[in-house]
Structures are given as structure tokens and as C-alpha cells.
mmCIF file of C-alpha atoms and ligand atoms in Angstrom:
data_model
loop_
_atom_site.group_PDB
_atom_site.id
_atom_site.type_symbol
_atom_site.label_atom_id
_atom_site.label_comp_id
_atom_site.label_asym_id
_atom_site.label_seq_id
_atom_site.Cartn_x
_atom_site.Cartn_y
_atom_site.Cartn_z
ATOM 1 C CA MET A 1 22.688 -3.147 189.035
ATOM 2 C CA ASN A 2 20.829 0.091 188.282
ATOM 3 C CA PRO A 3 17.155 0.007 187.147
ATOM 4 C CA GLU A 4 18.019 0.483 183.470
ATOM 5 C CA GLU A 5 20.383 -2.497 183.562
ATOM 6 C CA VAL A 6 17.660 -4.612 185.181
ATOM 7 C CA HIS A 7 15.177 -3.568 182.470
ATOM 8 C CA VAL A 8 17.614 -4.405 179.677
ATOM 9 C CA LEU A 9 18.515 -7.811 181.119
ATOM 10 C CA GLU A 10 14.918 -8.750 181.868
ATOM 11 C CA LYS A 11 13.993 -7.896 178.319
ATOM 12 C CA LYS A 12 16.850 -9.976 176.988
ATOM 13 C CA LEU A 13 16.726 -12.972 179.342
ATOM 14 C CA LEU A 14 13.129 -13.585 180.386
ATOM 15 C CA VAL A 15 10.306 -15.105 178.402
ATOM 16 C CA PRO A 16 8.136 -12.026 177.807
ATOM 17 C CA THR A 17 4.990 -13.017 179.711
ATOM 18 C CA TYR A 18 4.811 -9.830 181.812
ATOM 19 C CA GLN A 19 4.962 -6.103 181.216
ATOM 20 C CA ARG A 20 6.274 -4.402 184.356
ATOM 21 C CA PRO A 21 6.420 -0.756 185.447
ATOM 22 C CA SER A 22 9.897 0.743 185.912
ATOM 23 C CA PRO A 23 10.684 0.650 189.685
ATOM 24 C CA VAL A 24 12.957 -2.140 190.848
ATOM 25 C CA PHE A 25 11.821 -3.145 194.320
ATOM 26 C CA THR A 26 14.413 -4.065 196.883
ATOM 27 C CA HIS A 27 12.629 -4.513 200.201
ATOM 28 C CA GLY A 28 9.398 -4.167 202.077
ATOM 29 C CA GLU A 29 8.241 -3.538 205.608
ATOM 30 C CA GLY A 30 4.653 -3.924 206.752
ATOM 31 C CA VAL A 31 2.458 -2.243 204.139
ATOM 32 C CA PHE A 32 5.330 -0.323 202.525
ATOM 33 C CA LEU A 33 7.678 -1.223 199.688
ATOM 34 C CA PHE A 34 10.942 0.459 198.739
ATOM 35 C CA ASP A 35 12.698 0.630 195.368
ATOM 36 C CA SER A 36 16.363 0.757 194.432
ATOM 37 C CA GLU A 37 16.217 4.561 194.207
ATOM 38 C CA GLY A 38 15.056 4.851 197.811
ATOM 39 C CA ASN A 39 11.405 5.657 196.967
ATOM 40 C CA GLU A 40 8.681 4.485 199.343
ATOM 41 C CA TYR A 41 5.348 3.034 198.158
ATOM 42 C CA LEU A 42 2.170 2.205 200.024
ATOM 43 C CA ASP A 43 1.194 -1.295 198.946
ATOM 44 C CA PHE A 44 -2.516 -1.568 198.090
ATOM 45 C CA ALA A 45 -1.908 -4.785 196.120
ATOM 46 C CA GLY A 46 -0.118 -7.032 198.625
ATOM 47 C CA GLY A 47 1.537 -9.100 195.903
ATOM 48 C CA ILE A 48 -1.946 -9.790 194.409
ATOM 49 C CA ALA A 49 -3.757 -10.573 197.654
ATOM 50 C CA VAL A 50 -0.863 -12.656 198.970
ATOM 51 C CA LEU A 51 0.763 -10.694 201.782
ATOM 52 C CA ALA A 52 -1.867 -10.930 204.495
ATOM 53 C CA LEU A 53 0.736 -10.151 207.162
ATOM 54 C CA GLY A 54 2.488 -7.546 205.027
ATOM 55 C CA HIS A 55 6.161 -7.540 204.110
ATOM 56 C CA SER A 56 8.860 -8.950 206.397
ATOM 57 C CA ASP A 57 6.662 -9.872 209.332
ATOM 58 C CA PRO A 58 9.094 -10.578 212.222
ATOM 59 C CA GLU A 59 7.296 -13.694 213.501
ATOM 60 C CA TRP A 60 7.118 -15.143 209.985
ATOM 61 C CA ILE A 61 10.824 -14.405 209.397
ATOM 62 C CA SER A 62 11.762 -16.014 212.670
ATOM 63 C CA ALA A 63 9.744 -19.189 211.891
ATOM 64 C CA ILE A 64 11.254 -19.665 208.434
ATOM 65 C CA THR A 65 14.754 -18.844 209.666
ATOM 66 C CA ASP A 66 14.437 -21.466 212.371
ATOM 67 C CA GLN A 67 13.023 -23.997 209.920
ATOM 68 C CA ALA A 68 15.701 -23.273 207.292
ATOM 69 C CA ASN A 69 18.326 -23.897 209.948
ATOM 70 C CA ASN A 70 16.846 -27.356 210.468
ATOM 71 C CA LEU A 71 15.197 -28.730 207.338
ATOM 72 C CA THR A 72 13.928 -27.032 204.174
ATOM 73 C CA HIS A 73 13.160 -29.880 201.800
ATOM 74 C CA ILE A 74 13.149 -33.639 201.823
ATOM 75 C CA SER A 75 10.246 -34.378 199.378
ATOM 76 C CA ASN A 76 6.949 -36.063 199.944
ATOM 77 C CA LEU A 77 8.558 -39.485 200.070
ATOM 78 C CA PHE A 78 9.358 -38.985 203.761
ATOM 79 C CA HIS A 79 7.594 -37.930 206.949
ATOM 80 C CA THR A 80 7.978 -34.441 208.428
ATOM 81 C CA THR A 81 5.972 -32.589 211.085
ATOM 82 C CA PRO A 82 5.114 -29.055 209.806
ATOM 83 C CA HIS A 83 2.677 -30.192 207.104
ATOM 84 C CA VAL A 84 0.753 -32.300 209.598
ATOM 85 C CA GLU A 85 0.554 -29.336 211.980
ATOM 86 C CA LEU A 86 -0.690 -27.127 209.161
ATOM 87 C CA ALA A 87 -3.209 -29.688 207.921
ATOM 88 C CA GLN A 88 -4.514 -30.051 211.474
ATOM 89 C CA ARG A 89 -5.185 -26.304 211.635
ATOM 90 C CA LEU A 90 -6.946 -26.247 208.248
ATOM 91 C CA VAL A 91 -9.108 -29.253 209.065
ATOM 92 C CA ASP A 92 -9.963 -28.018 212.579
ATOM 93 C CA HIS A 93 -11.171 -24.680 211.172
ATOM 94 C CA SER A 94 -13.077 -25.841 208.100
ATOM 95 C CA PHE A 95 -15.530 -28.332 206.586
ATOM 96 C CA ALA A 96 -12.604 -30.430 205.355
ATOM 97 C CA ASP A 97 -11.341 -33.787 206.560
ATOM 98 C CA ARG A 98 -8.118 -33.923 204.561
ATOM 99 C CA VAL A 99 -5.680 -31.731 202.650
ATOM 100 C CA PHE A 100 -3.435 -32.117 199.620
ATOM 101 C CA PHE A 101 -0.567 -29.592 199.472
ATOM 102 C CA SER A 102 1.047 -28.201 196.317
ATOM 103 C CA ASN A 103 2.859 -25.006 195.294
ATOM 104 C CA SER A 104 0.382 -22.572 193.774
ATOM 105 C CA GLY A 105 -3.220 -21.745 193.129
ATOM 106 C CA THR A 106 -3.232 -23.295 189.709
ATOM 107 C CA GLU A 107 -1.846 -26.531 191.159
ATOM 108 C CA ALA A 108 -4.419 -26.530 193.953
ATOM 109 C CA ASN A 109 -7.123 -26.317 191.269
ATOM 110 C CA GLU A 110 -5.399 -28.921 189.142
ATOM 111 C CA ALA A 111 -5.606 -31.317 192.106
ATOM 112 C CA ALA A 112 -9.268 -30.378 192.650
ATOM 113 C CA PHE A 113 -9.950 -31.092 188.970
ATOM 114 C CA LYS A 114 -8.334 -34.527 189.155
ATOM 115 C CA PHE A 115 -9.924 -35.460 192.470
ATOM 116 C CA ALA A 116 -13.375 -34.445 191.186
ATOM 117 C CA ARG A 117 -12.926 -36.433 188.000
ATOM 118 C CA LYS A 118 -11.824 -39.516 189.877
ATOM 119 C CA TRP A 119 -14.749 -39.101 192.267
ATOM 120 C CA GLY A 120 -17.142 -38.734 189.309
ATOM 121 C CA ARG A 121 -15.772 -41.807 187.533
ATOM 122 C CA THR A 122 -15.870 -43.854 190.708
ATOM 123 C CA LYS A 123 -19.414 -42.868 191.631
ATOM 124 C CA GLY A 124 -21.032 -42.501 188.220
ATOM 125 C CA GLY A 125 -18.895 -44.342 185.664
ATOM 126 C CA PRO A 126 -16.324 -43.228 183.114
ATOM 127 C CA GLU A 127 -18.606 -40.623 181.532
ATOM 128 C CA LYS A 128 -19.138 -38.567 184.713
ATOM 129 C CA THR A 129 -16.179 -36.215 184.288
ATOM 130 C CA ASP A 130 -17.624 -32.912 183.035
ATOM 131 C CA MET A 131 -17.559 -29.641 184.953
ATOM 132 C CA ILE A 132 -19.426 -26.404 185.059
ATOM 133 C CA ALA A 133 -17.430 -23.191 185.460
ATOM 134 C CA PHE A 134 -18.348 -19.526 185.076
ATOM 135 C CA VAL A 135 -18.073 -16.636 182.681
ATOM 136 C CA ASN A 136 -15.276 -14.345 183.938
ATOM 137 C CA GLY A 137 -14.003 -17.037 186.320
ATOM 138 C CA PHE A 138 -10.257 -17.423 186.796
ATOM 139 C CA HIS A 139 -8.682 -20.606 188.133
ATOM 140 C CA GLY A 140 -5.105 -20.572 186.850
ATOM 141 C CA ARG A 141 -2.909 -21.155 183.824
ATOM 142 C CA THR A 142 -1.928 -24.840 183.681
ATOM 143 C CA CYS A 143 -3.942 -26.802 181.153
ATOM 144 C CA GLY A 144 -6.443 -28.254 183.631
ATOM 145 C CA ALA A 145 -6.924 -25.006 185.557
ATOM 146 C CA LEU A 146 -6.933 -23.032 182.299
ATOM 147 C CA SER A 147 -9.741 -25.237 181.020
ATOM 148 C CA LEU A 148 -11.809 -23.877 183.925
ATOM 149 C CA THR A 149 -10.716 -20.277 183.237
ATOM 150 C CA HIS A 150 -13.035 -18.324 181.003
ATOM 151 C CA LYS A 151 -10.948 -15.589 179.392
ATOM 152 C CA ALA A 152 -10.442 -16.228 175.670
ATOM 153 C CA ARG A 153 -7.109 -14.344 175.633
ATOM 154 C CA TYR A 154 -5.670 -16.861 178.104
ATOM 155 C CA ARG A 155 -7.227 -19.952 176.499
ATOM 156 C CA GLU A 156 -7.116 -19.543 172.761
ATOM 157 C CA PRO A 157 -3.338 -19.706 172.126
ATOM 158 C CA PHE A 158 -3.199 -23.070 173.899
ATOM 159 C CA GLN A 159 -6.177 -24.935 172.576
ATOM 160 C CA PRO A 160 -7.177 -27.719 172.607
ATOM 161 C CA LEU A 161 -7.638 -27.671 176.365
ATOM 162 C CA VAL A 162 -9.173 -30.323 178.604
ATOM 163 C CA PRO A 163 -12.640 -31.090 177.238
ATOM 164 C CA GLY A 164 -15.883 -31.261 179.187
ATOM 165 C CA VAL A 165 -16.055 -27.780 180.755
ATOM 166 C CA THR A 166 -19.192 -25.698 180.162
ATOM 167 C CA PHE A 167 -19.168 -21.969 181.010
ATOM 168 C CA VAL A 168 -22.330 -20.480 182.402
ATOM 169 C CA PRO A 169 -23.148 -16.860 183.395
ATOM 170 C CA PHE A 170 -22.113 -16.066 186.971
ATOM 171 C CA ASN A 171 -24.916 -15.495 189.484
ATOM 172 C CA ASP A 172 -27.422 -17.308 187.221
ATOM 173 C CA GLN A 173 -28.624 -20.460 188.917
ATOM 174 C CA GLU A 174 -31.163 -21.282 186.223
ATOM 175 C CA ALA A 175 -28.423 -21.289 183.582
ATOM 176 C CA VAL A 176 -26.486 -23.770 185.713
ATOM 177 C CA ARG A 177 -29.518 -25.999 186.062
ATOM 178 C CA GLN A 178 -29.963 -26.023 182.297
ATOM 179 C CA ALA A 179 -26.293 -26.800 181.687
ATOM 180 C CA LEU A 180 -26.281 -29.903 183.938
ATOM 181 C CA THR A 181 -26.095 -33.274 182.225
ATOM 182 C CA SER A 182 -25.635 -36.850 183.409
ATOM 183 C CA ARG A 183 -21.914 -36.350 182.677
ATOM 184 C CA THR A 184 -21.494 -33.425 185.097
ATOM 185 C CA CYS A 185 -19.409 -34.257 188.165
ATOM 186 C CA ALA A 186 -18.658 -30.837 189.661
ATOM 187 C CA ILE A 187 -19.348 -27.122 189.717
ATOM 188 C CA VAL A 188 -16.299 -24.882 190.195
ATOM 189 C CA VAL A 189 -16.785 -21.327 191.402
ATOM 190 C CA GLU A 190 -15.042 -18.400 193.098
ATOM 191 C CA PRO A 191 -17.280 -16.958 195.837
ATOM 192 C CA ILE A 192 -15.922 -13.599 194.694
ATOM 193 C CA GLN A 193 -14.559 -13.490 191.188
ATOM 194 C CA GLY A 194 -11.216 -11.736 191.620
ATOM 195 C CA GLU A 195 -9.352 -11.506 188.313
ATOM 196 C CA GLY A 196 -12.692 -11.269 186.522
ATOM 197 C CA GLY A 197 -13.360 -7.838 188.040
ATOM 198 C CA VAL A 198 -14.223 -8.366 191.743
ATOM 199 C CA HIS A 199 -17.758 -9.700 191.460
ATOM 200 C CA PRO A 200 -19.190 -11.246 194.648
ATOM 201 C CA ALA A 201 -21.568 -14.161 194.196
ATOM 202 C CA SER A 202 -25.058 -13.453 195.474
ATOM 203 C CA LYS A 203 -26.113 -15.387 198.555
ATOM 204 C CA SER A 204 -28.977 -17.103 196.770
ATOM 205 C CA PHE A 205 -26.682 -18.127 193.914
ATOM 206 C CA LEU A 206 -24.091 -19.930 196.075
ATOM 207 C CA GLN A 207 -26.815 -21.480 198.185
ATOM 208 C CA GLY A 208 -28.557 -22.531 194.980
ATOM 209 C CA LEU A 209 -25.356 -24.147 193.695
ATOM 210 C CA ARG A 210 -25.055 -26.084 196.951
ATOM 211 C CA SER A 211 -28.631 -27.348 196.527
ATOM 212 C CA LEU A 212 -28.075 -28.274 192.878
ATOM 213 C CA CYS A 213 -24.979 -30.246 193.883
ATOM 214 C CA ASP A 214 -26.872 -32.049 196.630
ATOM 215 C CA GLU A 215 -29.864 -32.850 194.412
ATOM 216 C CA ASN A 216 -27.754 -34.082 191.500
ATOM 217 C CA GLU A 217 -24.866 -35.766 193.352
ATOM 218 C CA LEU A 218 -22.219 -33.296 192.216
ATOM 219 C CA LEU A 219 -19.236 -31.807 193.986
ATOM 220 C CA LEU A 220 -19.181 -28.118 194.802
ATOM 221 C CA ILE A 221 -15.629 -26.809 194.406
ATOM 222 C CA LEU A 222 -14.982 -23.358 195.865
ATOM 223 C CA ASP A 223 -11.878 -21.567 194.672
ATOM 224 C CA GLU A 224 -10.931 -19.372 197.651
ATOM 225 C CA ILE A 225 -7.413 -18.794 196.397
ATOM 226 C CA GLN A 226 -7.888 -15.027 196.253
ATOM 227 C CA CYS A 227 -10.838 -14.489 198.587
ATOM 228 C CA GLY A 228 -10.122 -17.002 201.370
ATOM 229 C CA LEU A 229 -8.082 -16.821 204.582
ATOM 230 C CA GLY A 230 -9.452 -13.631 206.084
ATOM 231 C CA ARG A 231 -9.562 -11.448 202.967
ATOM 232 C CA THR A 232 -13.342 -10.937 203.237
ATOM 233 C CA GLY A 233 -13.370 -10.490 207.015
ATOM 234 C CA THR A 234 -14.271 -14.091 207.795
ATOM 235 C CA LEU A 235 -11.760 -16.910 207.692
ATOM 236 C CA TRP A 236 -13.446 -18.423 204.628
ATOM 237 C CA ALA A 237 -15.383 -16.344 202.118
ATOM 238 C CA HIS A 238 -18.141 -18.988 202.008
ATOM 239 C CA GLU A 239 -18.988 -18.383 205.685
ATOM 240 C CA ALA A 240 -20.991 -15.327 204.611
ATOM 241 C CA TYR A 241 -23.116 -17.602 202.419
ATOM 242 C CA GLY A 242 -23.999 -20.198 205.035
ATOM 243 C CA ILE A 243 -22.817 -23.124 202.922
ATOM 244 C CA THR A 244 -19.824 -25.431 202.790
ATOM 245 C CA PRO A 245 -18.154 -26.955 199.734
ATOM 246 C CA ASP A 246 -16.920 -30.500 199.052
ATOM 247 C CA ILE A 247 -13.566 -29.188 197.887
ATOM 248 C CA MET A 248 -11.940 -25.826 198.568
ATOM 249 C CA THR A 249 -8.717 -24.556 197.058
ATOM 250 C CA LEU A 250 -6.353 -22.138 198.797
ATOM 251 C CA ALA A 251 -3.023 -20.613 197.883
ATOM 252 C CA LYS A 252 -2.021 -16.942 197.672
ATOM 253 C CA PRO A 253 -1.819 -15.751 201.320
ATOM 254 C CA LEU A 254 -1.414 -19.135 202.963
ATOM 255 C CA ALA A 255 2.367 -19.110 203.387
ATOM 256 C CA GLY A 256 2.786 -15.323 203.589
ATOM 257 C CA GLY A 257 4.590 -14.982 200.248
ATOM 258 C CA LEU A 258 6.202 -18.390 199.876
ATOM 259 C CA PRO A 259 4.669 -20.654 197.217
ATOM 260 C CA ILE A 260 1.983 -23.006 198.459
ATOM 261 C CA GLY A 261 -1.311 -24.469 197.307
ATOM 262 C CA ALA A 262 -3.802 -26.482 199.319
ATOM 263 C CA THR A 263 -6.759 -28.562 198.185
ATOM 264 C CA LEU A 264 -9.100 -29.225 201.098
ATOM 265 C CA VAL A 265 -11.540 -32.102 200.690
ATOM 266 C CA THR A 266 -14.175 -34.097 202.520
ATOM 267 C CA GLU A 267 -13.576 -37.727 203.461
ATOM 268 C CA GLU A 268 -16.060 -38.640 200.714
ATOM 269 C CA VAL A 269 -13.796 -37.084 198.064
ATOM 270 C CA SER A 270 -10.581 -38.343 199.618
ATOM 271 C CA SER A 271 -11.941 -41.892 199.785
ATOM 272 C CA VAL A 272 -11.549 -42.324 196.006
ATOM 273 C CA ILE A 273 -7.908 -41.204 195.945
ATOM 274 C CA GLU A 274 -5.183 -43.813 196.268
ATOM 275 C CA VAL A 275 -1.419 -43.782 196.644
ATOM 276 C CA GLY A 276 0.088 -42.718 193.318
ATOM 277 C CA ASP A 277 -2.993 -40.869 192.011
ATOM 278 C CA HIS A 278 -1.351 -37.474 192.450
ATOM 279 C CA GLY A 279 1.946 -36.104 193.695
ATOM 280 C CA CYS A 280 4.225 -33.114 194.079
ATOM 281 C CA THR A 281 7.976 -32.836 194.746
ATOM 282 C CA PHE A 282 7.895 -29.553 196.654
ATOM 283 C CA GLY A 283 4.353 -29.523 198.042
ATOM 284 C CA ALA A 284 4.013 -29.586 201.826
ATOM 285 C CA GLY A 285 7.694 -28.814 202.398
ATOM 286 C CA PRO A 286 8.669 -28.038 205.993
ATOM 287 C CA LEU A 287 9.724 -24.460 205.258
ATOM 288 C CA VAL A 288 6.491 -23.295 203.615
ATOM 289 C CA CYS A 289 4.364 -25.202 206.078
ATOM 290 C CA ARG A 290 6.061 -23.506 209.048
ATOM 291 C CA ALA A 291 5.516 -20.153 207.322
ATOM 292 C CA ALA A 292 1.862 -21.025 206.727
ATOM 293 C CA GLN A 293 1.319 -21.947 210.379
ATOM 294 C CA VAL A 294 2.323 -18.422 211.377
ATOM 295 C CA VAL A 295 -0.028 -16.901 208.792
ATOM 296 C CA PHE A 296 -2.903 -19.196 209.692
ATOM 297 C CA ASP A 297 -2.580 -18.612 213.436
ATOM 298 C CA ARG A 298 -2.731 -14.864 212.920
ATOM 299 C CA VAL A 299 -5.458 -14.551 210.287
ATOM 300 C CA SER A 300 -7.752 -16.980 212.088
ATOM 301 C CA GLN A 301 -7.786 -14.862 215.275
ATOM 302 C CA PRO A 302 -11.244 -13.304 215.824
ATOM 303 C CA SER A 303 -9.593 -9.946 216.627
ATOM 304 C CA PHE A 304 -7.664 -10.036 213.329
ATOM 305 C CA LEU A 305 -10.854 -10.791 211.368
ATOM 306 C CA ASN A 306 -12.761 -8.067 213.262
ATOM 307 C CA ALA A 307 -10.106 -5.565 212.246
ATOM 308 C CA VAL A 308 -10.385 -6.634 208.592
ATOM 309 C CA ARG A 309 -14.143 -6.099 208.763
ATOM 310 C CA SER A 310 -13.976 -2.662 210.351
ATOM 311 C CA ASN A 311 -11.109 -1.531 208.122
ATOM 312 C CA SER A 312 -12.956 -2.691 205.039
ATOM 313 C CA GLU A 313 -16.008 -0.673 206.067
ATOM 314 C CA TYR A 314 -13.755 2.334 206.648
ATOM 315 C CA LEU A 315 -12.115 1.895 203.228
ATOM 316 C CA LEU A 316 -15.451 1.606 201.472
ATOM 317 C CA GLN A 317 -16.726 4.822 203.020
ATOM 318 C CA ALA A 318 -13.504 6.608 202.080
ATOM 319 C CA LEU A 319 -13.730 5.335 198.489
ATOM 320 C CA LYS A 320 -17.334 6.455 198.235
ATOM 321 C CA SER A 321 -16.121 10.004 198.895
ATOM 322 C CA LEU A 322 -14.068 9.979 195.673
ATOM 323 C CA PRO A 323 -15.464 12.150 192.866
ATOM 324 C CA SER A 324 -17.567 9.709 190.910
ATOM 325 C CA GLN A 325 -17.548 11.121 187.385
ATOM 326 C CA HIS A 326 -15.930 8.064 185.846
ATOM 327 C CA ILE A 327 -16.747 5.540 188.591
ATOM 328 C CA LEU A 328 -19.541 3.184 187.595
ATOM 329 C CA GLN A 329 -19.582 0.924 190.658
ATOM 330 C CA ILE A 330 -17.578 -0.003 193.745
ATOM 331 C CA ARG A 331 -17.797 -3.713 194.584
ATOM 332 C CA SER A 332 -16.215 -5.245 197.641
ATOM 333 C CA MET A 333 -16.130 -7.973 200.209
ATOM 334 C CA GLY A 334 -13.749 -7.212 203.050
ATOM 335 C CA LEU A 335 -10.408 -5.944 201.807
ATOM 336 C CA LEU A 336 -10.986 -7.121 198.248
ATOM 337 C CA VAL A 337 -12.332 -4.123 196.395
ATOM 338 C CA GLY A 338 -13.007 -3.447 192.727
ATOM 339 C CA ILE A 339 -13.720 0.057 191.450
ATOM 340 C CA GLU A 340 -15.229 -0.112 188.000
ATOM 341 C CA PHE A 341 -14.576 2.888 185.769
ATOM 342 C CA ASP A 342 -16.110 3.827 182.442
ATOM 343 C CA LEU A 343 -12.623 3.831 180.900
ATOM 344 C CA PRO A 344 -9.389 1.810 181.124
ATOM 345 C CA VAL A 345 -7.600 2.087 184.485
ATOM 346 C CA LYS A 346 -4.026 1.534 183.271
ATOM 347 C CA PRO A 347 -3.180 5.287 183.348
ATOM 348 C CA LEU A 348 -4.602 5.506 186.875
ATOM 349 C CA VAL A 349 -2.454 2.574 188.031
ATOM 350 C CA GLN A 350 0.586 4.326 186.551
ATOM 351 C CA SER A 351 -0.121 7.747 188.050
ATOM 352 C CA ALA A 352 -0.783 6.177 191.463
ATOM 353 C CA LEU A 353 2.572 4.405 191.241
ATOM 354 C CA GLU A 354 4.280 7.699 190.417
ATOM 355 C CA ARG A 355 2.722 9.157 193.573
ATOM 356 C CA GLY A 356 3.835 6.224 195.731
ATOM 357 C CA LEU A 357 0.757 3.973 195.729
ATOM 358 C CA ILE A 358 0.721 0.450 194.316
ATOM 359 C CA VAL A 359 -2.676 -0.588 192.953
ATOM 360 C CA ILE A 360 -3.507 -3.139 190.294
ATOM 361 C CA SER A 361 -6.295 -3.780 187.830
ATOM 362 C CA ALA A 362 -8.742 -6.643 187.436
ATOM 363 C CA GLY A 363 -9.555 -6.509 183.762
ATOM 364 C CA GLU A 364 -9.351 -3.342 181.706
ATOM 365 C CA ASN A 365 -11.746 -1.057 183.572
ATOM 366 C CA VAL A 366 -11.566 -2.250 187.173
ATOM 367 C CA LEU A 367 -9.092 -0.947 189.735
ATOM 368 C CA ARG A 368 -8.400 -3.633 192.338
ATOM 369 C CA ILE A 369 -7.462 -2.923 195.950
ATOM 370 C CA CYS A 370 -6.289 -5.912 197.998
ATOM 371 C CA PRO A 371 -3.776 -4.594 200.548
ATOM 372 C CA PRO A 372 -2.024 -6.538 203.292
ATOM 373 C CA LEU A 373 -4.702 -7.414 205.849
ATOM 374 C CA ILE A 374 -2.655 -5.737 208.599
ATOM 375 C CA ILE A 375 -3.220 -2.305 207.044
ATOM 376 C CA ASN A 376 -4.598 0.367 209.389
ATOM 377 C CA GLN A 377 -7.052 3.212 208.847
ATOM 378 C CA ASP A 378 -4.411 5.955 208.529
ATOM 379 C CA GLN A 379 -2.713 3.972 205.791
ATOM 380 C CA LEU A 380 -6.038 3.358 204.052
ATOM 381 C CA THR A 381 -6.743 7.096 204.152
ATOM 382 C CA GLN A 382 -3.287 7.806 202.783
ATOM 383 C CA GLY A 383 -3.936 5.509 199.797
ATOM 384 C CA VAL A 384 -7.402 6.881 199.087
ATOM 385 C CA GLU A 385 -6.044 10.432 199.129
ATOM 386 C CA ILE A 386 -3.415 9.471 196.550
ATOM 387 C CA LEU A 387 -6.186 8.022 194.368
ATOM 388 C CA ARG A 388 -8.126 11.273 194.792
ATOM 389 C CA GLU A 389 -5.097 13.208 193.518
ATOM 390 C CA CYS A 390 -4.854 10.900 190.488
ATOM 391 C CA LEU A 391 -8.475 11.137 189.393
ATOM 392 C CA PRO A 392 -8.360 14.578 187.719
ATOM 393 C CA GLY A 393 -5.632 13.189 185.421
ATOM 394 C CA LEU A 394 -8.168 10.644 184.241
ATOM 395 C CA GLU A 395 -10.429 13.401 182.968
ATOM 396 C CA SER A 396 -7.782 14.629 180.562
ATOM 397 C CA GLN A 397 -7.375 11.280 178.763
HETATM 398 N N1 PLP B 1 -7.677 -19.047 191.400
HETATM 399 C C1 PLP B 1 -7.897 -17.760 191.676
HETATM 400 C C2 PLP B 1 -9.251 -17.359 192.176
HETATM 401 C C3 PLP B 1 -6.892 -16.815 191.521
HETATM 402 O O1 PLP B 1 -7.134 -15.533 191.796
HETATM 403 C C4 PLP B 1 -5.633 -17.239 191.053
HETATM 404 C C5 PLP B 1 -4.545 -16.260 190.830
HETATM 405 O O2 PLP B 1 -4.769 -15.092 190.663
HETATM 406 C C6 PLP B 1 -5.439 -18.596 190.766
HETATM 407 C C7 PLP B 1 -6.480 -19.468 190.951
HETATM 408 C C8 PLP B 1 -4.111 -19.092 190.274
HETATM 409 O O3 PLP B 1 -3.180 -19.014 191.302
HETATM 410 P P1 PLP B 1 -1.594 -19.022 190.988
HETATM 411 O O4 PLP B 1 -1.293 -17.758 190.273
HETATM 412 O O5 PLP B 1 -0.977 -19.122 192.349
HETATM 413 O O6 PLP B 1 -1.327 -20.225 190.178
#
């Protein structure tokens, strides 16, 4: 099929939830992608912060090939080994005592939502089911996760959503304190708001949320779906804040591009959950869990995390050298970077693509860079130089 045929059939056959640029991608290798016309692209988006190990990592391919030759799916009704081995890794390297596996970020948050509600009802009675979430926060698109997501464009067509969620300004602890009621059971927050424009939480804010949760017997739920698993240069984004949550959700990079979600919880949270309370046909399948073991073992290596930290510093310095006429601010933690412009970035995303660089936006005015974590400094320079070439075009808009 040539690209035009793909475009025509997509338009005809798919529910129109996405607007895609014209290349049709056929394969990837490391930090590079290739389209059906033989063009090469440097990938500064990593499948939206998913491909920590890049495209077609040989060790990852070998693990899933081996697993597919043995057992891909059997459902959660039966025992298998890979999910236990993955859960062991996650528990050994985090605050958590137990894990629930699903297939996506939104599902990981959906499980967190249900577990927190059940915990609230069990500890505080049937009224203790409300949650606090944040302005510009993004937690997914299913009805529970969407109820925690702030953006009106995503929410309004589907109302009524799940009741009991109050949105409070991000990085404003006093506003959270004022929004608490006897019905509140949990606070849900991204340590770095990703989709909302790459806004890191301040240290005092996350620490303040931890204290508010402790003082008021609430659960702190950290959504590390975009910022966790090495993206910020530590295994968990919350390490930089010196706190731990009661629930943490993971997804994007965990299985290296295969669908997975994980909801990590303390024993205290898990103790209220019984057989039958939640479930998932595909979650914790042997194939994805073998893939995730490979990813986890690599991204949790101190040398891997050191490289993310030094490469992120290198990238930041390189970005600061860009002519700043339209750049309002560069925000970053590790290899999650947002460049805020004083005008929409869509034309910049398009001209970068035409020059062989894949970047994405986070909202209208923020260019988001979240490359595979294996990227090296030459490749970072290459991408920044392409951005530099694109910037004069922005002037002429
Ligand atoms: N939470 C955060 C912080 C995210 O960035 C995303 C996706 O961008 C989600 C949840 C939803 O994840 P998924 O698209 O896998 O459902």
C-alpha cells in the first residue's frame, strides 16, 4: 500500500479520533524511525515517552520471541511466572508491597481510583470517596480516569462523569488544604504534569501533599505513567522529592512498547481489596511481563540512570543556545522537556518532521521532547540543530 492509499483507508475505516501527519512508518531502530518512502527520522518523541530502550532493542526482541514461542496469553484465571517476576522487581525497588497489572495508563489509574474509593469507604464510611486532582492534570480517557483529567475539551462531550472530584491549582498547597472535606479519600497528582505542558511539581508542594495526606488520613496517588521509570534520571520521579506515595501508577515505558499498566500499592491499600473487586483479561500476560522485565532491568541500572541525568543536562544546555525570540520558558526534569513558546507550536512540529525530526506538543504552545532514554549526545545535538533550522520559519507565521 502506498501512503496515499493508507491515508484514504484510514479516513474511511477508522473512527476519527486522531489527526496524523503524512509519513507512514514502517520500522525503527534505536532512536531512528523509517517511513515507507525510505526517509529516516530522529525520534525525539519515543512513542510519547514509551520507548525507553528505543525501537527494536535486540534483548527485548529476543525475550518476547522466546516467550511467544512458549506462552502468550492464558488470562488471569491461571498461574504463570513472568508477572510474579516483574512484580518482585517493582516491589523490591519501590515503596510498594503489591501490584495490580492492566493494559494502559488509563486502566492503571482506573484501578487506583477504585482501590482508593474502596479504601476510603472501608476506613471512613460510604461517604469517604471524593478525590482531589489538579488543574492541567492528565490521567487518561476512560470515565474514571477522565474524571480526574482536567481538560474541558476531553471531559465535556462525555459528561456526566464520575462525581466527587475537585480540581485545585497545581503547586498550590493552600488551595488543596481548603478543598479538603470529610469526604476526601485521596489526592491524585503527576509529579511532573506531562500532557498539561511539562510542569514539574515544586519540592515543597509534593512534600506538603504528603503531609496533608498523613494528617488527614488520605491516600497520596502519584501518576508516574509519563515521568516514572527513569525518565527524570531517577527510577521514580518522586525520589527527587524525598517522599513516597500510597499508590503509584505506571504504564508507558514499562513493557518497551507493548501495552501494560501497573498500579503499585502499599499493604494498607491492598488489605481492603478482595477477590472479585477488580479484574482484567489481558493484564499481567506472560508476553508483556517478559518484555517489561527486560525494560525494568535496564532502566533501573545506576549507569543507565546516570546517563539519563548527564544527557538531560547536555540537552538542556543545547536547548538554551536556541535563539529565544519566541521561547518563553524551558521546563524539564531529565529527558522530559517542555519548551513553551509565545505562539502555537504545530507549524514547528510539522517543519521538524519535514527535516527528519519527530517532536510532539503538550498543549498548544509547548513543544515536548521525550526521546528514547538510550539517546546519546551526538543524537541530541542532531535534533537540537534541526530545531534551530526550523525556528526562523516560526518568525514568518
Ligand atoms: N497518565 C499520564 C500522566 C499520562 O501521560 C497518560 C498518557 O499520556 C495517561 C495517564 C494515560 O495513559 P494511556 O494513554 O496509556 O491510557
